[in-house]
Coordinates of C-alpha atoms and ligand atoms in Angstrom, one line a residue:
X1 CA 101.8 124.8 123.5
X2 CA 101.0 124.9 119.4
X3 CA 103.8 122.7 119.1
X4 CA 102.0 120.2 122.1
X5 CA 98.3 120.9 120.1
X6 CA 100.0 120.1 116.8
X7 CA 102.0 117.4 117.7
X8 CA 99.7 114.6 117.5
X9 CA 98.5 115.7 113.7
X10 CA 101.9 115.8 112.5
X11 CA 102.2 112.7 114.0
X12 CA 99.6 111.1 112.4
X13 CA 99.9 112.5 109.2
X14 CA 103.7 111.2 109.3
X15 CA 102.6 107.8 110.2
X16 CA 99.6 108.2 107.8
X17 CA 102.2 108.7 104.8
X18 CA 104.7 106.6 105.8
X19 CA 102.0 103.6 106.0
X20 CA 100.8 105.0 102.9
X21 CA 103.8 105.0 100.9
X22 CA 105.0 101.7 101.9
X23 CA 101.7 100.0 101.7
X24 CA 103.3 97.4 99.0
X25 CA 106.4 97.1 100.5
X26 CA 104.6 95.9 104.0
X27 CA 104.2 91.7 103.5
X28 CA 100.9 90.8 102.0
X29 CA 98.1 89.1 104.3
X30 CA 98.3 85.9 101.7
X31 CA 100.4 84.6 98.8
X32 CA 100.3 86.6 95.9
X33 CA 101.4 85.2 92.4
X34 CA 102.5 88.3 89.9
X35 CA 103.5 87.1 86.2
X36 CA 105.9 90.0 84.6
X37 CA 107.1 89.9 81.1
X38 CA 110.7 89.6 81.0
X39 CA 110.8 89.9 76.8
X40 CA 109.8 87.9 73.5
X41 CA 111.5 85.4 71.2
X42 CA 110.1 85.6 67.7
X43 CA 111.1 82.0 66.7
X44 CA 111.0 81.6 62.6
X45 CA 111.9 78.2 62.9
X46 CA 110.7 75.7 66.4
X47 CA 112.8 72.7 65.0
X48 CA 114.9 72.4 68.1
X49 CA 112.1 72.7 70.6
X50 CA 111.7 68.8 69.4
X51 CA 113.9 66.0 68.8
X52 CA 111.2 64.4 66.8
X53 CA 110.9 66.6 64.1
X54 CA 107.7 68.0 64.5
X55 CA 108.4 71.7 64.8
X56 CA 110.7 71.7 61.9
X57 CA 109.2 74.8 59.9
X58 CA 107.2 76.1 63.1
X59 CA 107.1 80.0 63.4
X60 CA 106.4 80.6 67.3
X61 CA 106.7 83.8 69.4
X62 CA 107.5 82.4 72.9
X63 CA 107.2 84.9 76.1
X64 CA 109.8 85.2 78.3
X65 CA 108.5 85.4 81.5
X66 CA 109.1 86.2 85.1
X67 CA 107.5 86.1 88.1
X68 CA 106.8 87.4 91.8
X69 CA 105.8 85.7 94.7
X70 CA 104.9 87.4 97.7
X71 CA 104.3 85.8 100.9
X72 CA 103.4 86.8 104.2
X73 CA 106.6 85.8 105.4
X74 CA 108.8 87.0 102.3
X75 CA 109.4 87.3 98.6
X76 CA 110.4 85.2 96.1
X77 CA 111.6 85.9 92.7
X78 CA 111.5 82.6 90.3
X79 CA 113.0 83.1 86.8
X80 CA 114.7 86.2 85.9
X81 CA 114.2 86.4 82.0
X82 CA 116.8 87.6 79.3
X83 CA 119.5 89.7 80.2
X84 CA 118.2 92.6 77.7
X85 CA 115.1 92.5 80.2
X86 CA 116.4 93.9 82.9
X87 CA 115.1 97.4 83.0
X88 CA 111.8 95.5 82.3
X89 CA 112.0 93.6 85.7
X90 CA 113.5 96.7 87.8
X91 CA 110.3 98.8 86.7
X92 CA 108.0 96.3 87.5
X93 CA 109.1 96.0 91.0
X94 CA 109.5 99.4 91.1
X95 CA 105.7 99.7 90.2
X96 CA 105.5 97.4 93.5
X97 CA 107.4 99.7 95.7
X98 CA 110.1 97.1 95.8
X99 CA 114.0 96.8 94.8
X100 CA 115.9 93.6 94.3
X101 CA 116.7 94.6 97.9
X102 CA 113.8 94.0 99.2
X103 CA 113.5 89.9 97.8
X104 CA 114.2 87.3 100.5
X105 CA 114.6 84.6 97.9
X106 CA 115.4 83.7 94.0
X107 CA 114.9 80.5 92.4
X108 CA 114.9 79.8 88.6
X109 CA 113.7 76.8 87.0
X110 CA 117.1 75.9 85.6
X111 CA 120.1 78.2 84.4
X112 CA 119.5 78.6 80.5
X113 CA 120.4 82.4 80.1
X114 CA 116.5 83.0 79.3
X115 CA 115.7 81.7 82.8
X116 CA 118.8 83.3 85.2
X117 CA 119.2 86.0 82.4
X118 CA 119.0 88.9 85.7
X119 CA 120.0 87.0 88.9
X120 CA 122.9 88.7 88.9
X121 CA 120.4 91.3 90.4
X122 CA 119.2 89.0 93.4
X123 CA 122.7 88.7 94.7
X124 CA 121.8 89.6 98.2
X125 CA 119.1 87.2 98.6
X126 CA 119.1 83.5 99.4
X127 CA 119.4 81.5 96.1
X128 CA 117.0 78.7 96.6
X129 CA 119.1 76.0 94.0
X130 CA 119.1 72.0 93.2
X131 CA 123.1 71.6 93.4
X132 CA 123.2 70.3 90.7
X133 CA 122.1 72.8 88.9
X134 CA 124.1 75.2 90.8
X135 CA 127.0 72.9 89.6
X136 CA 125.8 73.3 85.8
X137 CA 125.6 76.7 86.4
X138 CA 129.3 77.1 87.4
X139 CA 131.0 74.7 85.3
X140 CA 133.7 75.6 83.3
X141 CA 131.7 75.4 79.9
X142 CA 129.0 77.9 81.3
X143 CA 132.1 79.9 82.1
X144 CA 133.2 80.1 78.9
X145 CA 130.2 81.7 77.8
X146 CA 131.1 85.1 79.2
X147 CA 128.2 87.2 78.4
X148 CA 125.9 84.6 79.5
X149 CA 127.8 84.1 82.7
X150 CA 128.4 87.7 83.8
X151 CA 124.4 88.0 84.3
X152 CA 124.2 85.7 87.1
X153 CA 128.0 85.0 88.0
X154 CA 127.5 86.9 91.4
X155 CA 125.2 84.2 92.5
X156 CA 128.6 82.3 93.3
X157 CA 129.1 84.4 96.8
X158 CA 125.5 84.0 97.7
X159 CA 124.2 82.8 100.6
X160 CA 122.6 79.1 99.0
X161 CA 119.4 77.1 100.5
X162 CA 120.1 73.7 98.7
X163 CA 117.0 71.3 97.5
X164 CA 118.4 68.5 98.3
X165 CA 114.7 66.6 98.5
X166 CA 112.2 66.0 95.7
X167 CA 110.6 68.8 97.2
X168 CA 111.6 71.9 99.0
X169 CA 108.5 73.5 101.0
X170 CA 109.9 77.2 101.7
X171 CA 107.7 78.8 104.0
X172 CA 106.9 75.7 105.9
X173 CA 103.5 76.1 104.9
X174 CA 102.8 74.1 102.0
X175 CA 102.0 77.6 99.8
X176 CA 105.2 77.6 98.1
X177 CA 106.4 74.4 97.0
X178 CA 109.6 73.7 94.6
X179 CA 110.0 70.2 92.8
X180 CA 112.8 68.7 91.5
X181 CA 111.8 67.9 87.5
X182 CA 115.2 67.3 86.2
X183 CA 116.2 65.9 82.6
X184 CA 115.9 69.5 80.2
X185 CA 119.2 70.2 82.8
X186 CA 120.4 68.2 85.3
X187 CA 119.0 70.3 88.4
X188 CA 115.6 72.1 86.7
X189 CA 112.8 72.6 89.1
X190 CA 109.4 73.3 88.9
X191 CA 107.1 75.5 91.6
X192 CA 103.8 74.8 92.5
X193 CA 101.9 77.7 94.4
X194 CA 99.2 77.7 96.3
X195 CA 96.5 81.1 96.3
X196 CA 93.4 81.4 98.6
X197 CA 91.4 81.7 95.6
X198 CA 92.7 81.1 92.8
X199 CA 94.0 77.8 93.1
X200 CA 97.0 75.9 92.7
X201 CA 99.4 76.9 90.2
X202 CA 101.9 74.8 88.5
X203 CA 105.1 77.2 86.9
X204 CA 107.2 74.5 84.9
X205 CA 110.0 76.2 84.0
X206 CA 111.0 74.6 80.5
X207 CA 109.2 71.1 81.0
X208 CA 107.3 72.1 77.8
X209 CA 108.4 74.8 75.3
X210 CA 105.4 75.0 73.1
X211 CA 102.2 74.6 73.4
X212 CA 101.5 71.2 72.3
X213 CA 105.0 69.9 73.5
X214 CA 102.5 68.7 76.6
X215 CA 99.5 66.5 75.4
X216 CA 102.1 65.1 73.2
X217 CA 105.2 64.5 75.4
X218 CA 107.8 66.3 73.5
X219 CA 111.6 66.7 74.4
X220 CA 113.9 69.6 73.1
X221 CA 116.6 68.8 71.0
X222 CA 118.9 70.7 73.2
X223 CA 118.2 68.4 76.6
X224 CA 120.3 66.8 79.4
X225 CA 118.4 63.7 79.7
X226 CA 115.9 62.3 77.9
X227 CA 114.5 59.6 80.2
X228 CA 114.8 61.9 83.1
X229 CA 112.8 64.3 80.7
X230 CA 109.5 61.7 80.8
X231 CA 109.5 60.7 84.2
X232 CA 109.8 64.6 85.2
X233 CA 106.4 64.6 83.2
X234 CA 105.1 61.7 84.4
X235 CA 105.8 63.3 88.1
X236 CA 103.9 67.3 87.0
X237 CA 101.2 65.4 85.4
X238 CA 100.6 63.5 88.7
X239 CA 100.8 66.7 90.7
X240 CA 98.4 68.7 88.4
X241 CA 96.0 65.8 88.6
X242 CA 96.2 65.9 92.4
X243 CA 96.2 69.3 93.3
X244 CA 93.9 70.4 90.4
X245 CA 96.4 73.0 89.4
X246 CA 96.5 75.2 86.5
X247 CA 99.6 74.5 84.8
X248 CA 101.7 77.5 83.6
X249 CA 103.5 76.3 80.2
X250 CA 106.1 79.3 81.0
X251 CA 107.0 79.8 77.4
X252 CA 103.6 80.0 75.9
X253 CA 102.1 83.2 75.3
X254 CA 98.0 81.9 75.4
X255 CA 99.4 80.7 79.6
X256 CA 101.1 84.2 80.1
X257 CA 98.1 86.3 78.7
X258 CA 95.9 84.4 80.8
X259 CA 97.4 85.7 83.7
X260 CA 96.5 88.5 85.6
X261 CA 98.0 91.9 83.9
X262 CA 100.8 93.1 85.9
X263 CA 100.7 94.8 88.2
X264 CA 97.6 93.0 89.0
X265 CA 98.4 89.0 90.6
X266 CA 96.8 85.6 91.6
X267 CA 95.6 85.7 94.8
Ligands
ZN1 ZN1 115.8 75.8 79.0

């Protein structure tokens, strides 16, 4: 009989704390952008961040950054930062009740070892890749580069959603959008997300590595293809103008810190 009377209680306080501690873990009602900091790069001299000159001499700390996307219908993880960040990115989902378990999806705007630095992590979720990146990714020069490699070399047995199209809509919805950009690498992508109130958000991978690199068209000396380059700017200019996005430079600090503070997001 105290069991029967008690029962229900017990019941509710069970469900009360289960709800309670999984609150994060349960799908958000809308998209959510989180930017995390995945490390620094104090750069003494910017010279190869253009293949003009203009940054010869340029100090520059660039942020490494990475980033969370939640959807009602799954998460996605785009950019992984620098292999010494990955405690970095475990706590932050941690601080989000979530493991790399728990991420339907990765993507990373290209496979530079600042960009796919932890995927290696994301093994178990479906790697949302231009082949042709996933081909840079796993030639035999990237292979070569052992340390570089070992951080994302699992991604080889993982289950791949190809974006094979100029643009790959994920949830079907139109919220989380990734363009093909190519020319810094021969498969780099860009994502363009849109929030209920916030806006449209434009994360361009490494389409411009400074600051200024943008108003004034500037390619990195270390680039796959320089006309490819332009016309990728050409293309994220249009889309900025036409879905009035705010464009996330993801290298420059002044676009990081004007983000919402982890673990605080876009919505
Ligand atoms: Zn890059």
């Amino acid at each position: 009989m105290m069991f029967r009377l008690l029962a229900p209680a017990v019941a509710a306080a069970l469900l009360f704390g289960a709800g309670a501690a999984s609150a994060a873990k349960a799908p958000p009602k809308g998209v959510e952008l989180y930017a995390i900091e995945c490390g620094k790069f104090p750069v003494p001299d910017a010279d190869m961040f253009s293949d003009d000159g203009a940054y010869k001499g340029v100090q520059r700390t660039l942020i490494v950054p990475c980033y969370l996307i939640r959807h009602p219908k799954g998460d996605l993880v785009w950019d992984t930062g620098v292999p010494q960040s990955k405690q970095m990115l475990l706590d932050a989902l941690k601080q989000l009740d979530l493991t790399p378990a728990d991420i339907e999806f990765l993507s990373v705007s290209h496979s530079h070892f600042d960009h796919i630095g932890n995927a290696g992590l994301f093994a178990g979720s479906i790697w949302v890749v231009d082949p042709d990146e996933r081909a840079t990714a796993f030639s035999e020069a990237a292979r070569k580069n052992a340390a570089q490699f070992a951080a994302y070399s699992a991604l080889e047995t993982s289950k791949a959603r190809l974006i094979e199209t100029p643009t790959l809509d994920l949830f079907g919805d139109k919220t989380v959008v990734i363009h093909q950009a190519p020319g810094h690498t021969p498969g780099h992508t860009i994502l363009e997300v849109k929030l209920q109130d916030a806006g449209t958000v434009l994360l361009t991978g490494d389409l411009w590595h400074l600051a200024e690199s943008r108003a004034a068209k500037r390619v990195p000396r270390f680039n796959f293809n320089r006309p490819d380059t332009l016309k990728s700017y050409e293309a994220a200019e249009a889309l900025a103008a036409e879905t009035k996005a705010r464009v996330v430079r993801e290298h420059v600090m002044e676009d990081f810190e004007a983000m919402p503070k982890f673990p605080a997001a876009l919505k």
